Each structure stands twice: as C-alpha cells, then as structure tokens.
Amino acid sequence: MANRPREHTPEEGFESTDGAVIIPGKPERALKHEFVCKKGGPPEYKFCQGDWAKSVVSCVIDDIPFSEGALRQVYRMQIVAKDGTRHDVVAKVSKDPNEERSTYYRDVQAQMCAREWAAEFNNQSVPKPIDFVPAYVFELVDRPGRPLIGVEEFVEGVFIKHNNNV
C-alpha cells in the first residue's frame, strides 16, 4: 500500500513561498526521548541496552492523519527550530486510547536496536545495505495528561510496508 501525506493547497495556507509545506498552528513544546544504544554485554543483547536522552523541542502536528496501520494513525509533523526552520517527521498515535505508555518506549528501543544490528550487518559488505529510520518518543507537555507519541523521520516518496503487526 502506498502512503503519501495529504496534499495541502495554497488556499489552506500550508505552502510557503519556496514551495515547502508548512503545517499551520502554533508550535507546542514537547519533551523528546531518544534511546541511545550502549555497546557491550552479552553478544545477543549488545545493542539493546542503553539510556534515554531527553531534550525540549517545539513541534507542530497536522490535525488530519495521512495514513494508518492496524494499531496507529500517522500524522505529518514538523520539528520547529529556534530560528523557525522546520524538519519533517511523522507522528504515530495509538488508536487505543488506553495504550500503555511503556509501549511507545519499547517500540522505539526495539527500532533503535534493530538499526544498530542493521549497521553491523552492513559492515559485512552486503550487496544491499539495510537501515531503520531513527525513532523517538515525544511527550506533549502542554496537552492534558502529557500524551506520548512515536516520532520517526519522514521518508520522501512512496512508502511500501514490508511487514505487518500480525
């Protein structure tokens, strides 16, 4: 299934003068949790241990999802730097309003562990290297209940999912 962000029209005020898409709305504060893998320990766990680094960021999240999977809805999101520049990412929000907060952390930790294993695999001179996009947990501190969302780098182009959650 090919997923593309919904098209924003200039009439909606989403497009800047240079053609870049600007998600409207006031930036909100978020606490970014980034899993930093520590190498070491038993070989089978050498990339799955680490620490959570935290930083404060500003972000804007679109109010309409552009895609969904079996468990989450996906929204276009931008991280807003202090100078106003924006970086495209995607926000993944659980469809289950009672999702345990720990699920977001486990998912990101697993993805970052897989990313480290992929890098080690690629060091073996493989014909087609593989990668996993960086992932983070964002805590939306200005919203009631400080909800968590999964955040991944936005990948330009057509997205084809090669696995499922079954």
Short mmCIF file of C-alpha atoms in Angstrom, two decimals:
data_model
loop_
_atom_site.label_atom_id
_atom_site.label_comp_id
_atom_site.label_asym_id
_atom_site.label_seq_id
_atom_site.Cartn_x
_atom_site.Cartn_y
_atom_site.Cartn_z
CA MET A 1 0.00 0.00 0.00
CA ALA A 2 1.44 3.37 -0.97
CA ASN A 3 1.01 6.11 1.63
CA ARG A 4 1.52 9.78 0.86
CA PRO A 5 0.89 12.84 3.01
CA ARG A 6 -2.37 14.54 2.19
CA GLU A 7 -1.96 17.40 -0.23
CA HIS A 8 -2.14 20.85 1.33
CA THR A 9 -3.43 23.51 -1.01
CA PRO A 10 -2.15 27.12 -1.08
CA GLU A 11 -5.69 28.23 -0.22
CA GLU A 12 -5.33 26.47 3.12
CA GLY A 13 -2.18 28.45 3.81
CA PHE A 14 0.03 25.38 4.06
CA GLU A 15 2.59 26.21 1.35
CA SER A 16 5.43 28.67 1.84
CA THR A 17 6.89 30.92 -0.86
CA ASP A 18 9.66 28.40 -1.61
CA GLY A 19 7.16 25.58 -2.15
CA ALA A 20 7.83 23.84 1.17
CA VAL A 21 4.78 22.60 3.06
CA ILE A 22 4.17 24.43 6.32
CA ILE A 23 1.82 22.78 8.79
CA PRO A 24 -0.32 25.52 10.33
CA GLY A 25 -0.75 26.09 14.03
CA LYS A 26 1.18 27.38 16.96
CA PRO A 27 4.23 25.28 17.84
CA GLU A 28 3.87 23.34 21.07
CA ARG A 29 6.52 22.15 23.50
CA ALA A 30 7.50 18.51 23.62
CA LEU A 31 9.99 16.51 25.59
CA LYS A 32 11.95 14.37 23.13
CA HIS A 33 13.11 10.99 24.48
CA GLU A 34 15.88 9.45 22.37
CA PHE A 35 17.20 5.94 23.02
CA VAL A 36 21.00 5.86 22.87
CA CYS A 37 22.31 2.32 22.47
CA LYS A 38 25.25 1.18 24.61
CA LYS A 39 27.51 -1.45 23.13
CA GLY A 40 28.59 -4.25 25.39
CA GLY A 41 27.09 -7.03 27.42
CA PRO A 42 26.18 -10.46 26.07
CA PRO A 43 26.50 -10.60 22.26
CA GLU A 44 22.80 -11.16 21.71
CA TYR A 45 21.95 -8.00 23.70
CA LYS A 46 24.91 -5.81 22.81
CA PHE A 47 22.81 -3.12 21.08
CA CYS A 48 19.62 -3.42 23.10
CA GLN A 49 20.86 -1.75 26.26
CA GLY A 50 21.16 1.98 26.62
CA ASP A 51 19.91 5.19 28.13
CA TRP A 52 17.18 7.67 27.33
CA ALA A 53 18.44 11.16 26.49
CA LYS A 54 15.91 13.97 26.88
CA SER A 55 15.67 17.37 25.21
CA VAL A 56 12.99 20.03 24.81
CA VAL A 57 11.77 20.75 21.27
CA SER A 58 8.95 22.65 19.58
CA CYS A 59 6.70 20.90 17.11
CA VAL A 60 3.55 21.28 15.03
CA ILE A 61 1.35 18.26 14.31
CA ASP A 62 -1.18 18.17 11.49
CA ASP A 63 -4.75 17.62 12.68
CA ILE A 64 -5.63 15.11 9.95
CA PRO A 65 -3.89 11.70 9.68
CA PHE A 66 -2.47 10.90 6.24
CA SER A 67 -2.25 7.16 6.80
CA GLU A 68 -2.93 4.42 9.29
CA GLY A 69 -1.88 0.92 10.13
CA ALA A 70 -3.56 -1.74 12.20
CA LEU A 71 -2.53 -0.12 15.51
CA ARG A 72 -1.72 3.54 14.83
CA GLN A 73 -2.73 6.61 12.88
CA VAL A 74 0.07 8.56 11.18
CA TYR A 75 0.23 12.36 11.12
CA ARG A 76 2.54 14.74 9.34
CA MET A 77 4.60 16.64 11.90
CA GLN A 78 7.35 19.26 11.89
CA ILE A 79 10.01 19.99 14.47
CA VAL A 80 10.45 23.76 14.64
CA ALA A 81 13.99 25.03 15.34
CA LYS A 82 14.64 28.23 17.29
CA ASP A 83 15.34 30.05 14.01
CA GLY A 84 11.92 28.96 12.64
CA THR A 85 13.19 26.35 10.20
CA ARG A 86 11.19 23.14 10.10
CA HIS A 87 12.19 19.49 9.85
CA ASP A 88 9.64 16.97 8.54
CA VAL A 89 8.89 13.90 10.66
CA VAL A 90 5.83 11.72 11.21
CA ALA A 91 3.87 11.21 14.41
CA LYS A 92 2.42 7.78 15.16
CA VAL A 93 -0.51 7.81 17.57
CA SER A 94 -2.11 4.70 19.01
CA LYS A 95 -5.71 4.02 18.04
CA ASP A 96 -6.19 2.56 21.53
CA PRO A 97 -6.84 5.42 23.98
CA ASN A 98 -5.74 3.11 26.82
CA GLU A 99 -2.37 2.20 25.25
CA GLU A 100 0.23 1.75 27.98
CA ARG A 101 2.85 4.50 27.91
CA SER A 102 5.62 1.90 28.13
CA THR A 103 4.61 0.57 24.69
CA TYR A 104 5.97 3.70 22.99
CA TYR A 105 9.33 3.30 24.73
CA ARG A 106 9.57 -0.42 23.93
CA ASP A 107 8.76 0.21 20.25
CA VAL A 108 11.42 2.92 19.90
CA GLN A 109 14.02 0.89 21.80
CA ALA A 110 13.38 -2.11 19.53
CA GLN A 111 13.66 0.02 16.39
CA MET A 112 16.91 1.64 17.50
CA CYS A 113 18.30 -1.79 18.48
CA ALA A 114 17.36 -3.08 15.01
CA ARG A 115 19.07 -0.04 13.47
CA GLU A 116 22.33 -0.91 15.25
CA TRP A 117 22.10 -4.55 14.14
CA ALA A 118 21.47 -3.38 10.56
CA ALA A 119 24.61 -1.22 10.68
CA GLU A 120 26.63 -4.23 11.86
CA PHE A 121 25.13 -6.34 9.07
CA ASN A 122 26.02 -3.64 6.52
CA ASN A 123 29.67 -3.77 7.68
CA GLN A 124 29.87 -7.25 6.12
CA SER A 125 29.99 -5.80 2.57
CA VAL A 126 26.46 -6.89 1.74
CA PRO A 127 25.10 -6.23 -1.77
CA LYS A 128 22.12 -4.23 -0.49
CA PRO A 129 22.54 -2.42 2.83
CA ILE A 130 19.52 -2.01 5.08
CA ASP A 131 18.58 0.68 7.57
CA PHE A 132 15.88 1.61 10.04
CA VAL A 133 14.79 5.22 10.35
CA PRO A 134 15.60 6.95 13.63
CA ALA A 135 12.67 6.90 16.07
CA TYR A 136 11.84 8.84 19.21
CA VAL A 137 9.17 9.21 21.88
CA PHE A 138 7.73 12.70 22.23
CA GLU A 139 5.84 13.76 25.35
CA LEU A 140 3.43 16.60 24.52
CA VAL A 141 3.89 18.57 27.73
CA ASP A 142 1.33 21.33 27.02
CA ARG A 143 -1.56 18.91 26.47
CA PRO A 144 -3.72 17.46 29.24
CA GLY A 145 -2.27 14.19 30.52
CA ARG A 146 1.03 14.84 28.67
CA PRO A 147 0.30 12.20 25.97
CA LEU A 148 3.09 10.28 24.27
CA ILE A 149 3.53 9.82 20.53
CA GLY A 150 6.01 7.85 18.47
CA VAL A 151 8.02 10.00 16.06
CA GLU A 152 10.07 8.89 13.05
CA GLU A 153 11.98 10.70 10.36
CA PHE A 154 9.83 11.48 7.32
CA VAL A 155 10.88 9.42 4.30
CA GLU A 156 10.18 11.16 0.99
CA GLY A 157 8.46 9.16 -1.74
CA VAL A 158 6.16 6.18 -1.85
CA PHE A 159 6.14 4.04 1.28
CA ILE A 160 5.64 0.30 0.95
CA LYS A 161 5.33 -1.62 4.19
CA HIS A 162 7.13 -4.98 4.09
CA ASN A 163 5.86 -6.39 7.38
CA ASN A 164 2.73 -6.31 9.50
CA ASN A 165 1.70 -6.39 13.13
CA VAL A 166 0.03 -9.81 13.00
#
